[in-house]
PDB file of C-alpha atoms in Angstrom:
ATOM      1  CA  MET A  16     130.324 121.156 102.165  1.00  0.00           C
ATOM      2  CA  ASN A  17     126.958 121.326 104.300  1.00  0.00           C
ATOM      3  CA  ALA A  18     124.793 124.343 102.075  1.00  0.00           C
ATOM      4  CA  VAL A  19     121.490 123.657 101.457  1.00  0.00           C
ATOM      5  CA  ALA A  20     119.968 123.036  97.896  1.00  0.00           C
ATOM      6  CA  PRO A  21     116.963 125.181  97.067  1.00  0.00           C
ATOM      7  CA  ALA A  22     113.766 123.114  97.201  1.00  0.00           C
ATOM      8  CA  ASN A  23     113.104 123.801  93.701  1.00  0.00           C
ATOM      9  CA  LEU A  24     115.918 122.346  92.284  1.00  0.00           C
ATOM     10  CA  PRO A  25     115.184 119.685  89.842  1.00  0.00           C
ATOM     11  CA  ARG A  26     116.525 116.335  91.261  1.00  0.00           C
ATOM     12  CA  PHE A  27     117.956 113.297  89.162  1.00  0.00           C
ATOM     13  CA  PHE A  28     119.447 110.134  89.999  1.00  0.00           C
ATOM     14  CA  VAL A  29     122.473 109.292  88.555  1.00  0.00           C
ATOM     15  CA  ASP A  30     123.792 105.559  88.869  1.00  0.00           C
ATOM     16  CA  ALA A  31     127.329 106.623  88.706  1.00  0.00           C
ATOM     17  CA  THR A  32     130.590 108.430  90.767  1.00  0.00           C
ATOM     18  CA  LEU A  33     129.910 111.988  91.374  1.00  0.00           C
ATOM     19  CA  ILE A  34     133.214 114.346  91.828  1.00  0.00           C
ATOM     20  CA  GLU A  35     133.212 117.592  92.991  1.00  0.00           C
ATOM     21  CA  ASN A  36     134.534 120.243  90.160  1.00  0.00           C
ATOM     22  CA  THR A  37     134.105 117.823  87.351  1.00  0.00           C
ATOM     23  CA  THR A  38     131.869 117.277  84.293  1.00  0.00           C
ATOM     24  CA  ILE A  39     129.942 114.423  83.555  1.00  0.00           C
ATOM     25  CA  ALA A  40     127.620 112.885  80.573  1.00  0.00           C
ATOM     26  CA  LEU A  41     124.505 112.096  82.004  1.00  0.00           C
ATOM     27  CA  PRO A  42     122.931 108.740  81.567  1.00  0.00           C
ATOM     28  CA  PRO A  43     120.008 108.500  78.722  1.00  0.00           C
ATOM     29  CA  GLU A  44     117.204 108.241  81.282  1.00  0.00           C
ATOM     30  CA  VAL A  45     118.222 111.391  83.035  1.00  0.00           C
ATOM     31  CA  VAL A  46     118.523 112.933  79.342  1.00  0.00           C
ATOM     32  CA  ARG A  47     115.065 112.154  78.481  1.00  0.00           C
ATOM     33  CA  HIS A  48     113.577 113.799  81.874  1.00  0.00           C
ATOM     34  CA  ILE A  49     115.748 116.689  81.121  1.00  0.00           C
ATOM     35  CA  GLN A  50     114.186 116.837  77.713  1.00  0.00           C
ATOM     36  CA  VAL A  51     110.503 116.298  79.084  1.00  0.00           C
ATOM     37  CA  ARG A  52     111.436 119.451  81.512  1.00  0.00           C
ATOM     38  CA  ARG A  53     112.669 121.795  78.899  1.00  0.00           C
ATOM     39  CA  LEU A  54     115.873 122.596  80.805  1.00  0.00           C
ATOM     40  CA  GLY A  55     118.986 124.378  79.011  1.00  0.00           C
ATOM     41  CA  PRO A  56     122.105 124.897  79.254  1.00  0.00           C
ATOM     42  CA  SER A  57     122.870 126.893  82.781  1.00  0.00           C
ATOM     43  CA  ALA A  58     120.190 125.326  84.272  1.00  0.00           C
ATOM     44  CA  ARG A  59     121.031 124.220  87.927  1.00  0.00           C
ATOM     45  CA  VAL A  60     120.384 120.848  89.047  1.00  0.00           C
ATOM     46  CA  CYS A  61     120.895 118.556  91.839  1.00  0.00           C
ATOM     47  CA  LEU A  62     122.438 114.740  91.022  1.00  0.00           C
ATOM     48  CA  PHE A  63     122.645 112.080  93.577  1.00  0.00           C
ATOM     49  CA  ASN A  64     123.807 108.711  93.542  1.00  0.00           C
ATOM     50  CA  GLY A  65     122.288 107.152  96.482  1.00  0.00           C
ATOM     51  CA  HIS A  66     125.532 106.790  98.402  1.00  0.00           C
ATOM     52  CA  GLY A  67     124.761 109.764 100.633  1.00  0.00           C
ATOM     53  CA  GLY A  68     124.656 113.307 100.089  1.00  0.00           C
ATOM     54  CA  GLU A  69     123.891 115.156  97.133  1.00  0.00           C
ATOM     55  CA  PHE A  70     125.725 117.241  94.290  1.00  0.00           C
ATOM     56  CA  HIS A  71     124.581 120.625  92.821  1.00  0.00           C
ATOM     57  CA  ALA A  72     125.266 121.002  89.047  1.00  0.00           C
ATOM     58  CA  VAL A  73     125.085 123.026  86.465  1.00  0.00           C
ATOM     59  CA  LEU A  74     123.908 121.817  83.006  1.00  0.00           C
ATOM     60  CA  ARG A  75     126.472 122.875  79.771  1.00  0.00           C
ATOM     61  CA  ASP A  76     125.759 121.585  76.589  1.00  0.00           C
ATOM     62  CA  VAL A  77     121.917 120.185  75.911  1.00  0.00           C
ATOM     63  CA  GLY A  78     121.550 118.130  73.095  1.00  0.00           C
ATOM     64  CA  ARG A  79     118.953 115.706  71.841  1.00  0.00           C
ATOM     65  CA  ASP A  80     120.981 112.564  72.830  1.00  0.00           C
ATOM     66  CA  THR A  81     123.517 113.747  75.364  1.00  0.00           C
ATOM     67  CA  VAL A  82     123.947 116.345  78.008  1.00  0.00           C
ATOM     68  CA  ILE A  83     126.830 117.387  79.758  1.00  0.00           C
ATOM     69  CA  ALA A  84     126.907 118.575  83.377  1.00  0.00           C
ATOM     70  CA  HIS A  85     129.338 120.443  85.571  1.00  0.00           C
ATOM     71  CA  VAL A  86     128.812 118.958  89.007  1.00  0.00           C
ATOM     72  CA  ARG A  87     129.992 121.860  91.611  1.00  0.00           C
ATOM     73  CA  GLU A  88     129.815 120.879  95.277  1.00  0.00           C
ATOM     74  CA  HIS A  89     128.886 117.871  97.255  1.00  0.00           C
ATOM     75  CA  VAL A  90     126.185 118.707  99.973  1.00  0.00           C
ATOM     76  CA  VAL A  91     125.962 116.563 103.005  1.00  0.00           C
ATOM     77  CA  ARG A  92     122.164 115.851 103.651  1.00  0.00           C
ATOM     78  CA  GLU A  93     119.999 113.200 104.709  1.00  0.00           C
ATOM     79  CA  ALA A  94     116.528 112.758 105.296  1.00  0.00           C
ATOM     80  CA  GLU A  95     116.647 109.146 107.274  1.00  0.00           C
ATOM     81  CA  LEU A  96     115.056 107.812 110.223  1.00  0.00           C
ATOM     82  CA  PRO A  97     117.651 107.289 113.083  1.00  0.00           C
ATOM     83  CA  TYR A  98     116.379 103.383 113.100  1.00  0.00           C
ATOM     84  CA  ALA A  99     115.960 101.503 109.944  1.00  0.00           C
ATOM     85  CA  ILE A 100     112.402 100.070 109.243  1.00  0.00           C
ATOM     86  CA  THR A 101     112.279  96.877 106.746  1.00  0.00           C
ATOM     87  CA  LEU A 102     109.021  96.220 105.158  1.00  0.00           C
ATOM     88  CA  ALA A 103     108.761  92.556 104.061  1.00  0.00           C
ATOM     89  CA  GLN A 104     105.744  93.034 101.701  1.00  0.00           C
ATOM     90  CA  ALA A 105     103.589  90.149 100.370  1.00  0.00           C
ATOM     91  CA  LEU A 106     103.573  90.262  96.533  1.00  0.00           C
ATOM     92  CA  CYS A 107     100.149  91.595  95.444  1.00  0.00           C
ATOM     93  CA  PRO A 108      98.227  91.968  91.866  1.00  0.00           C
ATOM     94  CA  GLY A 109      98.398  95.276  89.567  1.00  0.00           C
ATOM     95  CA  ASP A 110     100.012  98.171  90.174  1.00  0.00           C
ATOM     96  CA  LYS A 111      99.647  97.958  94.274  1.00  0.00           C
ATOM     97  CA  ILE A 112     102.991  96.984  94.970  1.00  0.00           C
ATOM     98  CA  ASP A 113     104.539  99.729  92.870  1.00  0.00           C
ATOM     99  CA  TRP A 114     102.236 101.979  95.051  1.00  0.00           C
ATOM    100  CA  ILE A 115     103.301 100.521  98.408  1.00  0.00           C
ATOM    101  CA  ILE A 116     107.160 100.923  97.443  1.00  0.00           C
ATOM    102  CA  GLU A 117     106.532 104.134  95.977  1.00  0.00           C
ATOM    103  CA  LYS A 118     104.799 105.574  99.478  1.00  0.00           C
ATOM    104  CA  ALA A 119     107.081 103.121 101.765  1.00  0.00           C
ATOM    105  CA  VAL A 120     110.188 105.228 100.439  1.00  0.00           C
ATOM    106  CA  GLU A 121     108.561 108.355 101.205  1.00  0.00           C
ATOM    107  CA  LEU A 122     108.291 107.511 104.435  1.00  0.00           C
ATOM    108  CA  GLY A 123     111.360 106.558 105.376  1.00  0.00           C
ATOM    109  CA  VAL A 124     111.741 102.623 104.876  1.00  0.00           C
ATOM    110  CA  ALA A 125     115.192 101.631 104.865  1.00  0.00           C
ATOM    111  CA  ASN A 126     114.612  98.132 103.418  1.00  0.00           C
ATOM    112  CA  PHE A 127     111.955  96.774 101.092  1.00  0.00           C
ATOM    113  CA  VAL A 128     111.660  92.607 101.013  1.00  0.00           C
ATOM    114  CA  PRO A 129     108.756  91.368  98.707  1.00  0.00           C
ATOM    115  CA  VAL A 130     107.737  88.042  99.755  1.00  0.00           C
ATOM    116  CA  GLN A 131     105.778  85.320  98.304  1.00  0.00           C
ATOM    117  CA  ALA A 132     103.391  83.957 100.436  1.00  0.00           C
ATOM    118  CA  GLU A 133     101.094  80.695 100.025  1.00  0.00           C
ATOM    119  CA  ARG A 134      97.550  83.066  99.587  1.00  0.00           C
ATOM    120  CA  GLY A 135      99.237  85.538  97.430  1.00  0.00           C
ATOM    121  CA  ILE A 136      97.658  85.929  93.421  1.00  0.00           C
ATOM    122  CA  ILE A 137     100.859  86.864  92.186  1.00  0.00           C
ATOM    123  CA  LYS A 138     103.665  84.639  91.633  1.00  0.00           C
ATOM    124  CA  LEU A 139     106.878  85.603  90.097  1.00  0.00           C
ATOM    125  CA  VAL A 140     109.913  83.642  89.277  1.00  0.00           C
ATOM    126  CA  GLY A 141     112.665  83.355  86.498  1.00  0.00           C
ATOM    127  CA  ASP A 142     112.873  86.323  84.001  1.00  0.00           C
ATOM    128  CA  ARG A 143     109.625  87.574  85.081  1.00  0.00           C
ATOM    129  CA  ALA A 144     110.854  87.978  88.756  1.00  0.00           C
ATOM    130  CA  GLU A 145     114.317  89.696  87.623  1.00  0.00           C
ATOM    131  CA  ARG A 146     111.959  92.206  85.363  1.00  0.00           C
ATOM    132  CA  ARG A 147     110.043  93.356  88.208  1.00  0.00           C
ATOM    133  CA  HIS A 148     113.012  93.727  90.642  1.00  0.00           C
ATOM    134  CA  GLY A 149     114.617  95.832  88.006  1.00  0.00           C
ATOM    135  CA  HIS A 150     111.189  97.869  87.634  1.00  0.00           C
ATOM    136  CA  TRP A 151     111.205  98.266  91.384  1.00  0.00           C
ATOM    137  CA  LEU A 152     114.348  99.501  91.643  1.00  0.00           C
ATOM    138  CA  GLY A 153     113.091 102.734  89.141  1.00  0.00           C
ATOM    139  CA  VAL A 154     110.270 103.163  91.472  1.00  0.00           C
ATOM    140  CA  ILE A 155     112.436 103.770  94.452  1.00  0.00           C
ATOM    141  CA  ARG A 156     114.794 106.043  92.455  1.00  0.00           C
ATOM    142  CA  ALA A 157     111.994 107.787  91.323  1.00  0.00           C
ATOM    143  CA  ALA A 158     110.536 108.190  94.862  1.00  0.00           C
ATOM    144  CA  CYS A 159     113.882 109.334  96.092  1.00  0.00           C
ATOM    145  CA  GLU A 160     114.212 112.001  93.476  1.00  0.00           C
ATOM    146  CA  GLN A 161     110.916 113.149  94.622  1.00  0.00           C
ATOM    147  CA  CYS A 162     110.891 112.905  98.345  1.00  0.00           C
ATOM    148  CA  THR A 163     114.450 114.226  98.587  1.00  0.00           C
ATOM    149  CA  ARG A 164     115.948 111.527  99.879  1.00  0.00           C
ATOM    150  CA  ASN A 165     119.830 110.929  99.015  1.00  0.00           C
ATOM    151  CA  THR A 166     120.436 107.542 100.305  1.00  0.00           C
ATOM    152  CA  LEU A 167     118.899 104.796  98.149  1.00  0.00           C
ATOM    153  CA  PRO A 168     116.574 102.148 100.366  1.00  0.00           C
ATOM    154  CA  GLY A 169     118.024  98.371 100.028  1.00  0.00           C
ATOM    155  CA  LEU A 170     115.747  96.142  97.799  1.00  0.00           C
ATOM    156  CA  GLN A 171     115.976  92.468  98.244  1.00  0.00           C
ATOM    157  CA  PRO A 172     114.897  89.825  95.581  1.00  0.00           C
ATOM    158  CA  ILE A 173     111.745  88.002  96.139  1.00  0.00           C
ATOM    159  CA  ARG A 174     111.671  85.703  98.706  1.00  0.00           C
ATOM    160  CA  GLY A 175     109.557  82.841 100.184  1.00  0.00           C
ATOM    161  CA  VAL A 176     107.824  84.097 102.974  1.00  0.00           C
ATOM    162  CA  ARG A 177     109.045  80.947 105.183  1.00  0.00           C
ATOM    163  CA  ASP A 178     112.722  81.297 103.971  1.00  0.00           C
ATOM    164  CA  PHE A 179     112.626  84.854 104.949  1.00  0.00           C
ATOM    165  CA  ILE A 180     111.208  84.418 108.424  1.00  0.00           C
ATOM    166  CA  ALA A 181     113.584  81.896 109.267  1.00  0.00           C
ATOM    167  CA  SER A 182     116.737  83.822 108.049  1.00  0.00           C
ATOM    168  CA  HIS A 183     115.746  87.361 108.722  1.00  0.00           C
ATOM    169  CA  HIS A 184     117.575  89.277 111.824  1.00  0.00           C
ATOM    170  CA  ALA A 185     116.115  92.055 113.160  1.00  0.00           C
ATOM    171  CA  HIS A 186     116.175  94.023 116.801  1.00  0.00           C
ATOM    172  CA  PHE A 187     112.286  94.132 116.996  1.00  0.00           C
ATOM    173  CA  LYS A 188     110.142  91.949 114.517  1.00  0.00           C
ATOM    174  CA  LEU A 189     106.378  92.327 114.076  1.00  0.00           C
ATOM    175  CA  ILE A 190     103.991  90.678 112.036  1.00  0.00           C
ATOM    176  CA  ALA A 191     100.337  92.100 111.286  1.00  0.00           C
ATOM    177  CA  SER A 192      97.799  89.740 112.205  1.00  0.00           C
ATOM    178  CA  PRO A 193      93.922  89.861 112.070  1.00  0.00           C
ATOM    179  CA  ARG A 194      93.896  87.374 115.328  1.00  0.00           C
ATOM    180  CA  ALA A 195      96.400  89.611 117.466  1.00  0.00           C
ATOM    181  CA  ARG A 196      94.826  91.466 120.449  1.00  0.00           C
ATOM    182  CA  ARG A 197      98.039  93.762 121.223  1.00  0.00           C
ATOM    183  CA  PRO A 198      97.724  97.173 119.187  1.00  0.00           C
ATOM    184  CA  LEU A 199     100.913  98.222 117.388  1.00  0.00           C
ATOM    185  CA  ASN A 200     101.336 101.305 119.614  1.00  0.00           C
ATOM    186  CA  GLU A 201     101.143  99.647 122.941  1.00  0.00           C
ATOM    187  CA  ALA A 202     103.702  97.156 121.364  1.00  0.00           C
ATOM    188  CA  LEU A 203     106.309  99.726 120.698  1.00  0.00           C
ATOM    189  CA  LEU A 204     105.788 101.797 123.704  1.00  0.00           C
ATOM    190  CA  SER A 205     106.569  98.407 125.546  1.00  0.00           C
ATOM    191  CA  HIS A 206     109.430  97.745 123.442  1.00  0.00           C
ATOM    192  CA  GLY A 207     111.055 101.225 123.541  1.00  0.00           C
ATOM    193  CA  ALA A 208     112.795 103.317 120.972  1.00  0.00           C
ATOM    194  CA  PRO A 209     115.470 101.335 119.224  1.00  0.00           C
ATOM    195  CA  LEU A 210     118.645 102.772 119.618  1.00  0.00           C
ATOM    196  CA  GLU A 211     120.369 104.504 116.613  1.00  0.00           C
ATOM    197  CA  GLY A 212     121.089 102.121 113.593  1.00  0.00           C
ATOM    198  CA  GLN A 213     118.600  99.431 114.852  1.00  0.00           C
ATOM    199  CA  THR A 214     116.038  97.740 112.819  1.00  0.00           C
ATOM    200  CA  VAL A 215     112.630  97.113 113.343  1.00  0.00           C
ATOM    201  CA  THR A 216     110.949  94.960 110.958  1.00  0.00           C
ATOM    202  CA  LEU A 217     106.960  94.586 109.348  1.00  0.00           C
ATOM    203  CA  LEU A 218     105.582  91.423 108.060  1.00  0.00           C
ATOM    204  CA  ILE A 219     102.555  92.202 105.916  1.00  0.00           C
ATOM    205  CA  GLY A 220     100.300  89.305 104.167  1.00  0.00           C
ATOM    206  CA  PRO A 221      98.712  89.123 100.962  1.00  0.00           C
ATOM    207  CA  GLU A 222      95.176  90.063 100.232  1.00  0.00           C
ATOM    208  CA  GLY A 223      93.998  86.981 101.753  1.00  0.00           C
ATOM    209  CA  GLY A 224      96.449  86.991 104.776  1.00  0.00           C
ATOM    210  CA  PHE A 225      99.065  84.744 105.798  1.00  0.00           C
ATOM    211  CA  THR A 226      97.918  80.831 106.413  1.00  0.00           C
ATOM    212  CA  ASP A 227      97.605  79.797 110.304  1.00  0.00           C
ATOM    213  CA  ALA A 228     100.645  78.008 109.600  1.00  0.00           C
ATOM    214  CA  GLU A 229     102.844  80.633 108.082  1.00  0.00           C
ATOM    215  CA  GLU A 230     101.786  83.203 111.245  1.00  0.00           C
ATOM    216  CA  ALA A 231     102.814  79.904 113.583  1.00  0.00           C
ATOM    217  CA  PHE A 232     106.199  79.672 111.806  1.00  0.00           C
ATOM    218  CA  ALA A 233     106.755  83.403 112.337  1.00  0.00           C
ATOM    219  CA  LEU A 234     105.809  83.457 115.842  1.00  0.00           C
ATOM    220  CA  GLN A 235     108.142  80.264 116.286  1.00  0.00           C
ATOM    221  CA  ASN A 236     110.805  82.747 114.841  1.00  0.00           C
ATOM    222  CA  GLY A 237     110.508  85.578 117.213  1.00  0.00           C
ATOM    223  CA  PHE A 238     108.096  87.504 115.420  1.00  0.00           C
ATOM    224  CA  HIS A 239     105.314  89.460 117.424  1.00  0.00           C
ATOM    225  CA  PRO A 240     101.773  89.508 116.140  1.00  0.00           C
ATOM    226  CA  ILE A 241     100.468  93.249 116.349  1.00  0.00           C
ATOM    227  CA  SER A 242      96.662  94.554 115.277  1.00  0.00           C
ATOM    228  CA  LEU A 243      96.249  97.393 113.223  1.00  0.00           C
ATOM    229  CA  GLY A 244      92.810  98.177 114.701  1.00  0.00           C
ATOM    230  CA  PRO A 245      89.459  97.094 114.558  1.00  0.00           C
ATOM    231  CA  ARG A 246      88.956  97.575 110.766  1.00  0.00           C
ATOM    232  CA  VAL A 247      89.936  95.234 108.027  1.00  0.00           C
ATOM    233  CA  LEU A 248      92.939  97.086 105.837  1.00  0.00           C
ATOM    234  CA  ARG A 249      94.007  95.974 102.652  1.00  0.00           C
ATOM    235  CA  THR A 250      97.461  94.855 102.060  1.00  0.00           C
ATOM    236  CA  GLU A 251      98.583  97.874 100.517  1.00  0.00           C
ATOM    237  CA  THR A 252      97.157 100.005 103.248  1.00  0.00           C
ATOM    238  CA  ALA A 253      98.440  98.168 106.034  1.00  0.00           C
ATOM    239  CA  GLY A 254     102.204  98.318 105.967  1.00  0.00           C
ATOM    240  CA  LEU A 255     102.022 102.270 105.315  1.00  0.00           C
ATOM    241  CA  ALA A 256      99.757 102.633 107.858  1.00  0.00           C
ATOM    242  CA  ALA A 257     101.998 100.382 110.450  1.00  0.00           C
ATOM    243  CA  ILE A 258     104.912 102.559 109.435  1.00  0.00           C
ATOM    244  CA  ALA A 259     103.139 105.906 109.981  1.00  0.00           C
ATOM    245  CA  THR A 260     102.179 104.522 113.444  1.00  0.00           C
ATOM    246  CA  ILE A 261     106.246 103.655 114.267  1.00  0.00           C
ATOM    247  CA  GLN A 262     106.812 107.062 113.371  1.00  0.00           C
ATOM    248  CA  ALA A 263     104.143 108.447 115.442  1.00  0.00           C
ATOM    249  CA  VAL A 264     105.333 106.501 118.493  1.00  0.00           C
ATOM    250  CA  TRP A 265     109.115 106.755 118.349  1.00  0.00           C
ATOM    251  CA  GLY A 266     109.558 109.766 116.059  1.00  0.00           C
ATOM    252  CA  GLN A 267     111.696 110.524 113.484  1.00  0.00           C
TER     253      GLN A 267
END
């Protein structure tokens, strides 16, 4: 169905199969959000599971620990870019990477790859890496709820930057570099807008930047160095500025 959902409908991500004209017990995390928002029986909501489109639903039974919703129609609505942007972002301290992921989702990034660079302050391995990966999935889902995206961006496990560079394939690969002379907008205009479904990758370094060896390795593997302007940008600013520039040049 192609009906349009009212813009003010509460939106919830549900990691489950959604089928028209059925009832579903909503997962605990959604129940908590419904309680916080004080939604009661007969409240209309929008559910999505990240696989495309959204489902209009009505809350039926609202209890302390359980909420039953009646799923009505499936609405085919997407807010994706015609091309796919992959943001490969070096790990950074504190909540900065959460903020980067959230804003990158809002800007339409299709894939997010956290990379471990030599100068990166944060080192995540083992259980810590797995916990952070699960946390970032939650950030992505919450951002999709807020910005009305119905297809979840991909999230790869943490990769070593050299491993990522050597194995990653895209139609156009870019690395932000303070030594680059070519502005990003010129590189985009020279390359030309990608065809629908093609990919562009942005590789963004940590606060101390990539080492000369890391950058040289990227160039050897098909990455193009680009400048984001005469000012030094923080790592949490650089990727988002580049994404906005891509959309300004190539459109949405």
